[in-house]
Amino acid sequence: MCYQSGTLNPAETVEIKRFVQNQHQLKNQDSKTSPHCGTSSSGNIKHYVNWFNQLTVMVASEILRHSKKQHRVQVIEYFIDVAKECINVGNFNSLMAIVAGLSLPPVVRLKKTVS
């Protein structure tokens, strides 16, 4: 993942990761049909929740995979920039997933990095 400013719009990076997902997963998604209309009643919500959880874990993983404080700081700053861009473009789902990733206990315990 590239953390240099000016290479890619941070929101574009999040969206690229989102749409690069395996299409096979989307086609074989477990969804039940509603008896009333014959359409999926929970497939979209499950996909939405899965996407949120994947992005949350990715944010935390990207921060935690670096052992040097300086690199962790750069990654945290990068995700803060991505979150700001998500606000600008109205992508509140990704914004909240990033905030959730930054708020996970293993990330919060990095007191020297965050403070």
Coordinates of N, CA and C in Angstrom, one line a residue:
M1 N 0.8 -1.2 0.0 CA 0.0 0.0 0.0 C 0.9 1.2 0.0
C2 N 0.6 2.2 -0.8 CA 1.4 3.4 -0.9 C 0.8 4.5 0.0
Y3 N 1.7 5.1 0.8 CA 1.3 6.1 1.7 C 1.8 7.5 1.4
Q4 N 2.4 7.7 0.2 CA 2.9 9.0 -0.2 C 1.7 9.8 -0.7
S5 N 1.7 11.1 -0.2 CA 0.7 12.0 -0.7 C 0.9 12.3 -2.2
G6 N -0.1 12.5 -2.9 CA 0.0 12.8 -4.3 C 0.0 11.6 -5.2
T7 N 0.0 10.4 -4.7 CA 0.1 9.3 -5.6 C -1.3 8.9 -6.0
L8 N -2.2 8.7 -5.1 CA -3.6 8.3 -5.3 C -4.4 9.1 -4.3
N9 N -5.6 9.5 -4.8 CA -6.6 10.1 -3.9 C -6.9 9.0 -2.8
P10 N -6.8 9.3 -1.5 CA -7.0 8.3 -0.5 C -8.4 7.6 -0.6
A11 N -9.4 8.3 -1.0 CA -10.7 7.7 -1.2 C -10.7 6.7 -2.3
E12 N -9.9 7.1 -3.4 CA -9.8 6.2 -4.5 C -9.2 4.9 -4.1
T13 N -8.2 4.9 -3.2 CA -7.5 3.7 -2.7 C -8.5 2.8 -2.0
V14 N -9.3 3.4 -1.2 CA -10.3 2.6 -0.5 C -11.3 2.0 -1.5
E15 N -11.7 2.7 -2.4 CA -12.7 2.2 -3.4 C -12.0 1.1 -4.3
I16 N -10.8 1.3 -4.6 CA -10.1 0.3 -5.4 C -10.1 -1.0 -4.7
K17 N -9.7 -1.0 -3.4 CA -9.7 -2.2 -2.6 C -11.1 -2.8 -2.5
R18 N -12.1 -2.0 -2.5 CA -13.5 -2.5 -2.4 C -13.9 -3.2 -3.6
F19 N -13.6 -2.7 -4.8 CA -14.0 -3.3 -6.0 C -13.1 -4.4 -6.6
V20 N -11.9 -4.5 -6.0 CA -11.1 -5.6 -6.4 C -11.4 -6.9 -5.8
Q21 N -12.4 -6.9 -4.9 CA -12.8 -8.1 -4.2 C -13.2 -9.2 -5.3
N22 N -13.0 -10.4 -4.9 CA -13.3 -11.5 -5.7 C -14.7 -11.5 -6.2
Q23 N -15.0 -11.5 -7.4 CA -16.4 -11.5 -8.0 C -17.1 -12.8 -7.6
H24 N -16.3 -13.8 -7.5 CA -16.9 -15.1 -7.2 C -17.6 -15.1 -5.8
Q25 N -17.0 -14.3 -4.9 CA -17.7 -14.2 -3.6 C -19.0 -13.5 -3.7
L26 N -19.1 -12.5 -4.5 CA -20.3 -11.8 -4.7 C -21.4 -12.6 -5.3
K27 N -21.0 -13.4 -6.3 CA -22.0 -14.3 -7.0 C -22.5 -15.4 -6.1
N28 N -21.7 -15.9 -5.3 CA -22.0 -17.0 -4.4 C -22.4 -16.6 -3.0
Q29 N -22.8 -15.4 -2.9 CA -23.1 -14.8 -1.6 C -24.4 -15.6 -1.0
D30 N -24.3 -15.9 0.2 CA -25.4 -16.6 0.8 C -26.6 -15.6 1.1
S31 N -27.7 -15.8 0.4 CA -28.8 -14.9 0.6 C -30.1 -15.7 0.6
K32 N -31.0 -15.4 1.4 CA -32.3 -16.0 1.4 C -33.3 -15.2 0.7
T33 N -34.2 -15.8 0.1 CA -35.2 -15.0 -0.6 C -36.4 -14.8 0.3
S34 N -37.0 -13.6 0.1 CA -38.2 -13.3 0.8 C -39.4 -14.0 0.2
P35 N -40.3 -14.6 1.1 CA -41.4 -15.3 0.5 C -42.4 -14.3 -0.1
H36 N -42.3 -13.0 0.1 CA -43.3 -12.1 -0.4 C -42.9 -11.6 -1.8
C37 N -41.7 -11.4 -2.1 CA -41.3 -10.9 -3.4 C -40.3 -11.7 -4.2
G38 N -39.8 -12.7 -3.6 CA -38.8 -13.6 -4.3 C -37.5 -13.0 -4.5
T39 N -37.1 -11.9 -3.8 CA -35.8 -11.3 -3.9 C -35.1 -11.4 -2.6
S40 N -33.8 -11.1 -2.7 CA -32.9 -11.3 -1.5 C -33.4 -10.3 -0.5
S41 N -33.5 -10.8 0.7 CA -33.9 -10.0 1.9 C -32.8 -9.5 2.7
S42 N -31.7 -10.3 2.7 CA -30.6 -9.9 3.5 C -29.2 -9.9 2.9
G43 N -29.1 -10.3 1.6 CA -27.9 -10.4 0.9 C -27.1 -9.0 0.9
N44 N -27.8 -7.9 0.6 CA -27.2 -6.6 0.5 C -26.7 -6.2 1.8
I45 N -27.4 -6.4 2.9 CA -27.0 -6.0 4.2 C -25.8 -6.8 4.7
K46 N -25.8 -8.2 4.4 CA -24.7 -9.0 4.7 C -23.4 -8.5 4.0
H47 N -23.6 -8.2 2.7 CA -22.4 -7.7 2.0 C -21.9 -6.3 2.6
Y48 N -22.8 -5.5 2.9 CA -22.5 -4.2 3.5 C -21.7 -4.4 4.8
V49 N -22.2 -5.3 5.7 CA -21.5 -5.6 7.0 C -20.2 -6.2 6.7
N50 N -20.1 -7.1 5.8 CA -18.8 -7.8 5.5 C -17.8 -6.8 5.0
W51 N -18.2 -5.9 4.1 CA -17.3 -4.8 3.6 C -16.8 -4.0 4.7
F52 N -17.7 -3.5 5.6 CA -17.3 -2.7 6.7 C -16.3 -3.4 7.6
N53 N -16.6 -4.7 7.9 CA -15.6 -5.5 8.8 C -14.3 -5.7 8.1
Q54 N -14.3 -5.9 6.8 CA -13.0 -6.1 6.1 C -12.2 -4.8 6.1
L55 N -12.8 -3.7 5.9 CA -12.1 -2.4 5.9 C -11.6 -2.1 7.3
T56 N -12.4 -2.4 8.3 CA -11.9 -2.1 9.7 C -10.7 -2.9 10.0
V57 N -10.7 -4.2 9.7 CA -9.6 -5.1 9.9 C -8.4 -4.7 9.1
M58 N -8.6 -4.3 7.9 CA -7.5 -3.9 7.0 C -6.8 -2.6 7.6
V59 N -7.6 -1.7 8.1 CA -7.0 -0.5 8.7 C -6.1 -0.8 9.9
A60 N -6.6 -1.6 10.8 CA -5.9 -2.0 12.0 C -4.6 -2.9 11.6
S61 N -4.8 -3.8 10.6 CA -3.7 -4.6 10.2 C -2.6 -3.8 9.6
E62 N -2.9 -2.8 8.7 CA -1.9 -2.0 8.1 C -1.1 -1.2 9.1
I63 N -1.7 -0.8 10.2 CA -1.1 -0.1 11.3 C -0.2 -1.0 12.1
L64 N -0.7 -2.1 12.4 CA 0.0 -3.1 13.3 C 1.1 -3.8 12.7
R65 N 1.1 -3.9 11.4 CA 2.2 -4.7 10.7 C 3.5 -4.0 10.7
H66 N 3.6 -2.7 11.1 CA 4.8 -2.0 11.1 C 5.4 -2.0 12.5
S67 N 6.7 -2.3 12.7 CA 7.3 -2.4 14.0 C 7.9 -1.0 14.4
K68 N 8.2 -0.2 13.4 CA 8.8 1.1 13.8 C 7.7 2.2 14.0
K69 N 7.9 3.0 15.0 CA 6.9 4.0 15.4 C 6.7 5.0 14.2
Q70 N 7.7 5.4 13.5 CA 7.6 6.4 12.4 C 6.7 5.8 11.3
H71 N 6.8 4.6 11.0 CA 6.0 4.0 9.9 C 4.5 3.9 10.4
R72 N 4.3 3.5 11.6 CA 2.9 3.4 12.1 C 2.3 4.8 12.1
V73 N 3.1 5.8 12.5 CA 2.5 7.2 12.4 C 2.1 7.6 11.0
Q74 N 3.0 7.3 10.0 CA 2.7 7.6 8.6 C 1.4 6.9 8.2
V75 N 1.2 5.6 8.6 CA 0.0 4.9 8.2 C -1.2 5.5 8.9
I76 N -1.1 5.8 10.2 CA -2.3 6.4 10.9 C -2.6 7.8 10.2
E77 N -1.6 8.6 9.9 CA -1.9 9.9 9.2 C -2.5 9.6 7.9
Y78 N -2.1 8.6 7.2 CA -2.7 8.3 5.9 C -4.2 8.0 6.0
F79 N -4.5 7.1 7.0 CA -5.9 6.7 7.1 C -6.7 7.9 7.7
I80 N -6.2 8.8 8.4 CA -6.9 10.0 8.8 C -7.2 10.9 7.6
D81 N -6.2 11.0 6.6 CA -6.4 11.7 5.4 C -7.5 11.0 4.6
V82 N -7.5 9.7 4.5 CA -8.5 8.9 3.8 C -9.9 9.2 4.4
A83 N -10.0 9.2 5.7 CA -11.2 9.5 6.4 C -11.8 10.9 6.1
K84 N -10.9 11.8 6.1 CA -11.3 13.2 5.7 C -11.8 13.3 4.3
E85 N -11.2 12.6 3.4 CA -11.6 12.5 2.0 C -13.0 11.8 1.9
C86 N -13.2 10.8 2.7 CA -14.5 10.1 2.7 C -15.6 11.0 3.1
I87 N -15.3 11.9 4.1 CA -16.3 12.9 4.5 C -16.6 13.8 3.3
N88 N -15.5 14.3 2.6 CA -15.7 15.2 1.5 C -16.6 14.6 0.4
V89 N -16.4 13.3 0.1 CA -17.2 12.7 -1.0 C -18.5 12.0 -0.5
G90 N -18.7 12.1 0.8 CA -20.0 11.5 1.4 C -19.9 10.0 1.5
N91 N -18.8 9.4 1.6 CA -18.6 8.0 1.8 C -18.5 7.7 3.3
F92 N -19.7 7.7 4.0 CA -19.7 7.6 5.4 C -19.6 6.2 5.9
N93 N -19.9 5.2 5.1 CA -19.6 3.8 5.4 C -18.1 3.5 5.6
S94 N -17.4 3.9 4.6 CA -15.9 3.8 4.7 C -15.3 4.6 5.8
L95 N -15.9 5.8 6.0 CA -15.4 6.7 7.1 C -15.5 6.0 8.5
M96 N -16.7 5.4 8.7 CA -16.9 4.8 10.0 C -16.1 3.5 10.1
A97 N -15.9 2.8 9.0 CA -15.0 1.6 9.1 C -13.6 2.0 9.4
I98 N -13.1 3.1 8.9 CA -11.8 3.6 9.2 C -11.7 4.0 10.7
V99 N -12.7 4.7 11.1 CA -12.7 5.1 12.6 C -12.7 3.9 13.5
A100 N -13.5 2.9 13.1 CA -13.6 1.6 13.8 C -12.2 0.9 13.9
G101 N -11.5 0.9 12.7 CA -10.2 0.3 12.7 C -9.2 1.0 13.6
L102 N -9.3 2.4 13.6 CA -8.4 3.2 14.4 C -8.7 3.0 15.9
S103 N -10.0 2.6 16.2 CA -10.4 2.5 17.6 C -10.3 1.0 18.1
L104 N -9.9 0.1 17.4 CA -9.7 -1.3 17.9 C -8.7 -1.3 19.0
P105 N -8.9 -2.1 20.0 CA -8.0 -2.2 21.2 C -6.5 -2.3 20.8
P106 N -6.1 -3.2 19.9 CA -4.7 -3.3 19.6 C -4.1 -2.1 19.1
V107 N -4.9 -1.3 18.4 CA -4.4 0.0 17.8 C -4.3 1.1 18.9
V108 N -5.4 1.1 19.8 CA -5.5 2.1 20.8 C -4.3 1.9 21.9
R109 N -3.9 0.6 22.0 CA -2.8 0.3 23.0 C -1.5 0.9 22.5
L110 N -1.4 1.3 21.3 CA -0.1 1.9 20.8 C 0.0 3.3 21.3
K111 N 0.1 3.5 22.6 CA 0.0 4.9 23.2 C 1.1 5.8 22.7
K112 N 2.3 5.2 22.5 CA 3.4 6.1 22.1 C 3.3 6.5 20.6
T113 N 2.6 5.7 19.8 CA 2.4 6.1 18.4 C 1.3 7.1 18.3
V114 N 0.2 6.9 19.1 CA -1.0 7.8 18.9 C -0.9 9.1 19.6
S115 N -0.2 9.1 20.8 CA -0.1 10.4 21.5 C 0.9 11.4 21.0

